[in-house]
Short mmCIF file of C-alpha atoms and ligand atoms in Angstrom, two decimals:
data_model
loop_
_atom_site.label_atom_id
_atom_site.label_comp_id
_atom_site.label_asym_id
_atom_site.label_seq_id
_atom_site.Cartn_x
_atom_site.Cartn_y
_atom_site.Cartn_z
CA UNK A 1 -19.14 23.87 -54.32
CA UNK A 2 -15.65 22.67 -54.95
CA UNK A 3 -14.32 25.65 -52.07
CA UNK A 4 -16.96 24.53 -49.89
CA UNK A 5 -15.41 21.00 -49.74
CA UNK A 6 -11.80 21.99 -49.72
CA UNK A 7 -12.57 24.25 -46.89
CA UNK A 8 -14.51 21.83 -45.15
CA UNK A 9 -11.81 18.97 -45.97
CA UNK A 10 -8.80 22.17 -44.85
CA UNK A 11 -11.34 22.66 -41.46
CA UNK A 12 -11.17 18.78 -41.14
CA UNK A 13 -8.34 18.22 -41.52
CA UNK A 14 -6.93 21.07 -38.80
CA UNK A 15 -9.50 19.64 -36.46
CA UNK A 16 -7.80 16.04 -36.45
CA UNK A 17 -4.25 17.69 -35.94
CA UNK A 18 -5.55 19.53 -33.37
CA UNK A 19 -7.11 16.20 -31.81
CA UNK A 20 -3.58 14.23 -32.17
CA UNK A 21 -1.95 16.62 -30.91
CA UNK A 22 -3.70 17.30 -27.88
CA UNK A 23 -3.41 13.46 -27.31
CA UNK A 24 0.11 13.32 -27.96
CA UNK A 25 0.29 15.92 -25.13
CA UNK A 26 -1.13 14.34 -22.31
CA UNK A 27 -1.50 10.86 -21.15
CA UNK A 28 -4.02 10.65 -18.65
CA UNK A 29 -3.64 8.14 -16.14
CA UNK A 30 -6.07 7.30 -13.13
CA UNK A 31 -4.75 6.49 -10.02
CA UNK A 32 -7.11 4.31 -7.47
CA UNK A 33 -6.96 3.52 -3.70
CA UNK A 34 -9.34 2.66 -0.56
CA UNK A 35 -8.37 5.60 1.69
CA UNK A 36 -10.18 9.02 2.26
CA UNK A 37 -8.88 12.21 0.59
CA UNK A 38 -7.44 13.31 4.29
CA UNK A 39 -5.09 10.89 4.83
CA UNK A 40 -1.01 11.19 4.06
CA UNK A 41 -0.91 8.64 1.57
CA UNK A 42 -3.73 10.65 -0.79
CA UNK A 43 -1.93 14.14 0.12
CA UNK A 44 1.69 12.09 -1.01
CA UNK A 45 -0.06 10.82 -4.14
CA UNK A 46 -1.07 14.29 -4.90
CA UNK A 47 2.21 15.33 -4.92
CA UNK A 48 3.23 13.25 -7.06
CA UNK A 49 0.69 14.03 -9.43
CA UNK A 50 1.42 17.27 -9.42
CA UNK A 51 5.26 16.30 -9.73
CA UNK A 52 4.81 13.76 -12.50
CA UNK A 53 3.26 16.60 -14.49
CA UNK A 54 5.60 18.95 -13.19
CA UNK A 55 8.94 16.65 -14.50
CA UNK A 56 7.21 15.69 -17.68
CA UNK A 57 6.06 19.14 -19.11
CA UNK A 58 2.50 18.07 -18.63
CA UNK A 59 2.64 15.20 -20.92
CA UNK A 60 1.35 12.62 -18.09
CA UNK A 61 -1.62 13.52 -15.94
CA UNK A 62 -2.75 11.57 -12.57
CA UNK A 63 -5.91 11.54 -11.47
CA UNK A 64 -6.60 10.31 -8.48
CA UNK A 65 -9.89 8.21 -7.20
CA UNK A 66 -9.91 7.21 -3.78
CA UNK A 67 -12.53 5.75 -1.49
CA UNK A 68 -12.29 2.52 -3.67
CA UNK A 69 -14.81 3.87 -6.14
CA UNK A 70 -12.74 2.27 -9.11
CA UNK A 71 -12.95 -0.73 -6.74
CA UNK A 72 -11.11 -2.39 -3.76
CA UNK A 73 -7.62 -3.66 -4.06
CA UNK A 74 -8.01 -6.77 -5.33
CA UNK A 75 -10.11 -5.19 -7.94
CA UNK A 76 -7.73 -2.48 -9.02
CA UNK A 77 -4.79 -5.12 -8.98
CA UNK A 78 -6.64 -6.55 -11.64
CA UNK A 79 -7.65 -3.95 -13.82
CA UNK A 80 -3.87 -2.63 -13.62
CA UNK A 81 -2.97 -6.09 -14.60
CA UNK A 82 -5.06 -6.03 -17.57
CA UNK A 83 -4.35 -2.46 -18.35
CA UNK A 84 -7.49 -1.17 -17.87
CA UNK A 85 -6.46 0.94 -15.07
CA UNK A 86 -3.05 2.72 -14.82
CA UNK A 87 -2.02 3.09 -11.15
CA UNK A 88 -3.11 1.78 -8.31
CA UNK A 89 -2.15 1.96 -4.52
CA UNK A 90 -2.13 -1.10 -2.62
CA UNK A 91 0.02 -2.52 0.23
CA UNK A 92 2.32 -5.65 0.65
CA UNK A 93 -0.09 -7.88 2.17
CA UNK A 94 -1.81 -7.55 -0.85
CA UNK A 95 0.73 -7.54 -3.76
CA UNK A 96 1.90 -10.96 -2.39
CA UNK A 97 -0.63 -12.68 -3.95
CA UNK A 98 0.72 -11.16 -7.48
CA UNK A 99 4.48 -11.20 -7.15
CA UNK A 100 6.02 -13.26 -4.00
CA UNK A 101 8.50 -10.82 -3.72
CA UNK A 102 6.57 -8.46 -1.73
CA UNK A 103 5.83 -11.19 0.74
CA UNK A 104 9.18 -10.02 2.76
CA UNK A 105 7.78 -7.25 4.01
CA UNK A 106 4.63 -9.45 5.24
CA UNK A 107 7.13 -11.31 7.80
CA UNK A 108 6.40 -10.39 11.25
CA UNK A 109 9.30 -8.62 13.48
CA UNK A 110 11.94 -8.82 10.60
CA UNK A 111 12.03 -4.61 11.21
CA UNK A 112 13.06 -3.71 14.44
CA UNK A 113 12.74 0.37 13.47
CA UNK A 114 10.87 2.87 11.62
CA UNK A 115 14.35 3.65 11.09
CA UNK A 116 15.53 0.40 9.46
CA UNK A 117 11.97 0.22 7.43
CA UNK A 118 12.99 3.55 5.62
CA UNK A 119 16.65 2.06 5.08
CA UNK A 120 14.67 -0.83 3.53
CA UNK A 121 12.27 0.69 1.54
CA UNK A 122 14.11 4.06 0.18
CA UNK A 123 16.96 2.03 -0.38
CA UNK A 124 18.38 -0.41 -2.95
CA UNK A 125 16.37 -3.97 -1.53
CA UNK A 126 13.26 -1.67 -1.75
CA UNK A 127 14.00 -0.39 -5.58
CA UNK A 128 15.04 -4.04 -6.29
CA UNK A 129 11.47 -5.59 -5.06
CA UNK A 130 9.96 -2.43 -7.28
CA UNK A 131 11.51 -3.11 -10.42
CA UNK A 132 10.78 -6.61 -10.23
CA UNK A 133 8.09 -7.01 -13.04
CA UNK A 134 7.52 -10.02 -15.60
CA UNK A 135 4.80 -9.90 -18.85
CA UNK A 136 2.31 -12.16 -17.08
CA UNK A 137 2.11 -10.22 -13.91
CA UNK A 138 1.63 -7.64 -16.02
CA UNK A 139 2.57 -4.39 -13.25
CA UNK A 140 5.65 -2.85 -11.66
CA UNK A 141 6.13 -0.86 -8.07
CA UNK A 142 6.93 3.05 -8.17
CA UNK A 143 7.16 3.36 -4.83
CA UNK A 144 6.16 2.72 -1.36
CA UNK A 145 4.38 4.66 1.29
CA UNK A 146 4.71 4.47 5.15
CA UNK A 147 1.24 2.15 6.69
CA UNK A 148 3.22 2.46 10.01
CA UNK A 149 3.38 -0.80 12.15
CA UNK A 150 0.09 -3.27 12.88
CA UNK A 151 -1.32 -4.41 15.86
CA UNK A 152 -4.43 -6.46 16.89
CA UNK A 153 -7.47 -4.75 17.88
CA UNK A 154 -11.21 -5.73 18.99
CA UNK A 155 -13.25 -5.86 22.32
CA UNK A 156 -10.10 -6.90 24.56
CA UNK A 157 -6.58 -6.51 25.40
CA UNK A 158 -4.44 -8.91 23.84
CA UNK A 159 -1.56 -9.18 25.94
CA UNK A 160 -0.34 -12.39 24.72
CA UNK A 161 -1.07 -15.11 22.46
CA UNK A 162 -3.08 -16.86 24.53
CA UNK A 163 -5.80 -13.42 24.53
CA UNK A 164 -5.99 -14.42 20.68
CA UNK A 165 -6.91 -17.89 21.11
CA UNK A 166 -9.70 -19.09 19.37
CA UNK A 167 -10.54 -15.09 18.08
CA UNK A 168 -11.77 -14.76 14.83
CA UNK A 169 -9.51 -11.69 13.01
CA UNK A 170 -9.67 -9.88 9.95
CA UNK A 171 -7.01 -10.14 7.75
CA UNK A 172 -5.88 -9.08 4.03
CA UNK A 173 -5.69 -11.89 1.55
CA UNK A 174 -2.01 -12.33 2.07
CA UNK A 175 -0.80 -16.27 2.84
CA UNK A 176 1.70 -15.00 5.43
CA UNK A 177 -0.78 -12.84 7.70
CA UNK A 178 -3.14 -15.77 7.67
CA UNK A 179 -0.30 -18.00 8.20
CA UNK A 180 0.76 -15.43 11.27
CA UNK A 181 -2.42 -15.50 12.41
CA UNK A 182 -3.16 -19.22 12.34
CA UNK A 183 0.18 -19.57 14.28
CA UNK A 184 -0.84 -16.96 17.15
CA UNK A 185 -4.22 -19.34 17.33
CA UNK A 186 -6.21 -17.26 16.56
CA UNK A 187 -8.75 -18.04 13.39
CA UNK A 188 -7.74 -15.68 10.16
CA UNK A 189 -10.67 -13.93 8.24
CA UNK A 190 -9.70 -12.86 4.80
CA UNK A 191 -12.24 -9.78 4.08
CA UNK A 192 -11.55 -6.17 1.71
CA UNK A 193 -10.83 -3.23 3.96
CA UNK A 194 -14.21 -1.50 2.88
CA UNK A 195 -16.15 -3.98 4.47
CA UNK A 196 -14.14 -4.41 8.24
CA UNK A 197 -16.05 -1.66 9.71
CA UNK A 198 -19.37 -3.63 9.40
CA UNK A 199 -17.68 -6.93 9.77
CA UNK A 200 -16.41 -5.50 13.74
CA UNK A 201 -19.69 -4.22 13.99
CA UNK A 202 -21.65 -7.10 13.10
CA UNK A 203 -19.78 -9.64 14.66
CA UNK A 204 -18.72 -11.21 11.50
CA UNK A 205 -14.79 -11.01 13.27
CA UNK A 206 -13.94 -10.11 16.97
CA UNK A 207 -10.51 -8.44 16.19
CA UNK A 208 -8.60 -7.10 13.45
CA UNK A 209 -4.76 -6.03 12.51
CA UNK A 210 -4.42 -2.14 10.89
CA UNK A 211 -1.96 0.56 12.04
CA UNK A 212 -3.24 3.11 14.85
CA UNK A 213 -4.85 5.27 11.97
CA UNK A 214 -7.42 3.05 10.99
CA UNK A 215 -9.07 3.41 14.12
CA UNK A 216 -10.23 7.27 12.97
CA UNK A 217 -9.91 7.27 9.39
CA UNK A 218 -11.59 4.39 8.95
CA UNK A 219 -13.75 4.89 12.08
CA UNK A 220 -13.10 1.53 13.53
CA UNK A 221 -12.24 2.71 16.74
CA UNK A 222 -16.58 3.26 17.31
CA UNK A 223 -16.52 -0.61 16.80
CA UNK A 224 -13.57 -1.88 18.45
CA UNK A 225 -12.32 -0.23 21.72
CA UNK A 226 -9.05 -1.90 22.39
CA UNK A 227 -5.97 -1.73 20.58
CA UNK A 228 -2.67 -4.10 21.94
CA UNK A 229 0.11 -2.61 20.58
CA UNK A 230 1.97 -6.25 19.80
CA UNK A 231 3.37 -4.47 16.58
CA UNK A 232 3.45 -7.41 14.46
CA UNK A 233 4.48 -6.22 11.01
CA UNK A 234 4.92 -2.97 9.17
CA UNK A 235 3.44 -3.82 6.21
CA UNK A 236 4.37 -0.43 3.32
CA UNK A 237 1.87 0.83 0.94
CA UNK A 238 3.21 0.69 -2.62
CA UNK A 239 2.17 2.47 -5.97
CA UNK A 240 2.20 0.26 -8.93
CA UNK A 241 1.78 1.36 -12.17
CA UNK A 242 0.17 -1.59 -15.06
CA UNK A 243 3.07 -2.74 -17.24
CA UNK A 244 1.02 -2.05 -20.44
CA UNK A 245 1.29 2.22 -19.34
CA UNK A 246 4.69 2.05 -18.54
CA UNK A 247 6.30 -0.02 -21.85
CA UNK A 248 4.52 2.98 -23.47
CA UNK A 249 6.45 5.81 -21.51
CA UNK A 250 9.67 6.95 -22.85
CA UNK A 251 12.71 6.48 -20.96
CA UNK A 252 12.80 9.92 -19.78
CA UNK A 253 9.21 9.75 -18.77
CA UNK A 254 9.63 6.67 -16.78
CA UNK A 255 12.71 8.30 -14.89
CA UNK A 256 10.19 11.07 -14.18
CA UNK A 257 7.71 9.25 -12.62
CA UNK A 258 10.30 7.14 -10.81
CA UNK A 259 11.72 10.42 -9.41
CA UNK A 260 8.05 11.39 -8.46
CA UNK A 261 7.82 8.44 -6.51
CA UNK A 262 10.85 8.86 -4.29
CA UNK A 263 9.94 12.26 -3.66
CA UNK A 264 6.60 11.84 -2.56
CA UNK A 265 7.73 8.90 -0.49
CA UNK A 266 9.80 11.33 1.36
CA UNK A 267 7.08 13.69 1.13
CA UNK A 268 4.99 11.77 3.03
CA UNK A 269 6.88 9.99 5.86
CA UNK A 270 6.80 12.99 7.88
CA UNK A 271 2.96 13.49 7.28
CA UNK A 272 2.71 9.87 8.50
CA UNK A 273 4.42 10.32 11.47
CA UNK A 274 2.28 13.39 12.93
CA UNK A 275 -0.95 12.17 11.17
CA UNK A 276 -0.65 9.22 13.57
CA UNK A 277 0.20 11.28 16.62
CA UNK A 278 -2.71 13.16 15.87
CA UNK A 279 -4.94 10.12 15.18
CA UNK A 280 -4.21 8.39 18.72
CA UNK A 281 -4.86 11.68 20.50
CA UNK A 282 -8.37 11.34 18.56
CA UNK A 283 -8.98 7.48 18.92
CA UNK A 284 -8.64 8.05 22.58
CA UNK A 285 -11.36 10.85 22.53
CA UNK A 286 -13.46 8.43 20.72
CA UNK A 287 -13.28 5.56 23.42
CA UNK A 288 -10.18 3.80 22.43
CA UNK A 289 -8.10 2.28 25.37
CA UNK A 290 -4.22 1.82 23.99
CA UNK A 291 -2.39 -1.54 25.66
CA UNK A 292 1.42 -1.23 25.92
CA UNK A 293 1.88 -4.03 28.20
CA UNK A 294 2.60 -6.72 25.41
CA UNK A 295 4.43 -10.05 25.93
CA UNK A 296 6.10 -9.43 22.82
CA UNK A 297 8.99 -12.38 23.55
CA UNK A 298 6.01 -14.54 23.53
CA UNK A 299 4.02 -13.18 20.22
CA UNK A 300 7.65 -13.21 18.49
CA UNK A 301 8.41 -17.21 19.14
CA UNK A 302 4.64 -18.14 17.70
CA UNK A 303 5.79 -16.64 14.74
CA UNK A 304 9.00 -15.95 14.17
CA UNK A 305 9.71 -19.48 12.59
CA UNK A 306 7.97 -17.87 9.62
CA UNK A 307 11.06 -16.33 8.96
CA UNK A 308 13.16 -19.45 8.62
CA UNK A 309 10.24 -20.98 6.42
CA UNK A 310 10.30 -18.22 3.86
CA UNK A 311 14.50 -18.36 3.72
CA UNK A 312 13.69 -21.92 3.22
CA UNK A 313 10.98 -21.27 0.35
CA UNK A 314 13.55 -19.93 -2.23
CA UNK A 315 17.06 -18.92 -2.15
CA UNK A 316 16.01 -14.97 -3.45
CA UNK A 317 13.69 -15.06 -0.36
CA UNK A 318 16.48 -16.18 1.70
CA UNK A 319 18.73 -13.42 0.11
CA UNK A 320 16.33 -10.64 0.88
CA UNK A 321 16.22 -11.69 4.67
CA UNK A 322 19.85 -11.65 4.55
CA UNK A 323 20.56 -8.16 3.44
CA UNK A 324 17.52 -6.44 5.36
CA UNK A 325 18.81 -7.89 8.71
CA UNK A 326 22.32 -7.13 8.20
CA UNK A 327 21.15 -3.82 7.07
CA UNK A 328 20.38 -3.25 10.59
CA UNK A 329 23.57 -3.97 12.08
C1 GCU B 401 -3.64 -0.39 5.53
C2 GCU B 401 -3.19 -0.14 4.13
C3 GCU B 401 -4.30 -0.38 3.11
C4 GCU B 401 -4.96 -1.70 3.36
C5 GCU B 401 -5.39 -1.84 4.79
C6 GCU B 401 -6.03 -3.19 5.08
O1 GCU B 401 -4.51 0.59 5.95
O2 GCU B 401 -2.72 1.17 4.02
O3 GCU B 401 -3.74 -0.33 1.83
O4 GCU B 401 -6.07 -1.86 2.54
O5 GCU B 401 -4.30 -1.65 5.62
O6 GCU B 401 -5.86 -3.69 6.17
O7 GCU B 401 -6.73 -3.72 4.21
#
């Protein structure tokens, strides 16, 4: 009797080892998004996955869920905030409404280049606006991903400002596009990306704003058959990790991840570049007429006083505008 419970109590106890240390091993952490698997910014987040558990001997593990099935962006934002969720990619426009910060990259024409965006983003402004984290907020940025540049899209061209008036677009919940927007005269629309398709298709909105991609691999291209390439904003997709995950990391892990997410930012800016070649060969099959004709001088003084406002909001706003337009000299 007395073996039988020792052995049982010896059995036990090797079982609970065995269960600590297997959780000692691996942290899992779950990664959410709104895109399809087949887009760059799932195939960079895979890499840095498999990276992350490369660099830390397999004691983190991502796992990735996109089509918003842990929920949209706003969503995510706030399970991350609460720590109910690790990781989550989002973009700018959305992050603005949790740290102002991110709201500089919301600003329409303050990047002239793809080139200059990268100097931005892979450099020390765009580590700055990632580290920037505070209890309440309760998340921090890893790293950013390319979204490319946004135009308006819907039934017509829109060749100027005065094409907009009146429209009713789709934007993200972000103060400065509806402010940009309202300022083109055109009526803003705040709805989640998940629901534009229907939204175009219904009527709900005559026009939207998205990159050239959106039109296949979100399929709104069947629903909206003109895109003017005014090139408003490039607006950068950024991976944010929930504050409560990463106080628990070590130092060494958090360098790992950090080096993850530079890589895989690298990793995916030429994937980006072709994936949108490819997708306005494709958008084009599908219907899509592409306007180049834009009266940009007149689309750039409706909105460029934005600018000045936000330098005149608060002087680290005005500091950031600064360095990422001397950066370009
Ligand atoms: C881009 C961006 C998404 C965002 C979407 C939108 O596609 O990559 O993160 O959700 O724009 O307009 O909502």
């Amino acid at each position: 009797m007395r073996k039988i419970f020792w052995l049982a109590k010896l059995g036990l106890v090797t079982m609970s080892v065995g269960f600590s240390a297997a959780a000692a091993a691996a942290i899992v952490m779950k990664l959410s998004h709104n895109q399809g698997t087949e887009v760059p910014v799932h195939k960079a987040m895979q890499f840095f996955a498999d990276k992350v558990g490369q660099y830390t001997n397999g004691e983190i593990k991502v796992r990735i869920y996109p089509n918003a099935q842990l929920g949209n962006q706003r969503e995510s934002m706030e399970l991350v905030q609460s720590g109910a969720l690790a990781l989550a990619k989002t973009n700018a426009a959305e992050l603005e409404a949790f740290d102002p910060l991110y709201s500089v990259y919301n600003l329409p024409y303050l990047f002239n280049s793809r080139a200059h965006f990268y100097q931005v983003i892979s450099g020390e402004i765009g580590a700055e606006i990632l580290g920037s984290h505070d209890k309440d907020r309760g998340f921090i940025g890893i790293t950013y991903y390319d979204a490319g540049s946004r135009s308006f899209y819907g039934h017509k061209p829109f060749r100027t400002p005065a094409d907009l008036h009146g429209v009713k677009v789709r934007v993200q919940p972000s103060p400065s596009a509806v402010k940009m927007v309202q300022l083109i005269g055109a009526h803003p629309t705040p709805i989640p990306f998940g629901e534009l398709y229907s939204a175009l298709q219904q009527g709900v909105v005559d026009a939207a704003e998205n990159n050239e991609s959106a039109l296949v691999d979100a399929r709104h291209g069947e629903v909206a058959k003109t895109y003017s390439r005014d090139q408003h904003t490039m607006v950068p997709d950024v991976l944010v990790m929930s504050l409560q995950y990463w106080n628990k990391l070590t130092p060494q892990q958090q360098k790992a991840v950090r080096k993850a997410g530079y890589e895989s930012m690298m990793y995916q800016k030429d994937l980006w570049a072709r994936r949108t070649r490819e997708n306005i060969v494709k958008a084009k099959k599908m219907g899509v007429t592409f306007i180049d004709d834009i009266d940009k001088a007149a689309f750039k003084k409706k909105v460029l006083p934005m600018q000045q406002e936000a330098a005149d909001s608060s002087a680290k706003m005005a500091e950031l505008i600064d360095r990422i337009k001397r950066l370009n000299n």
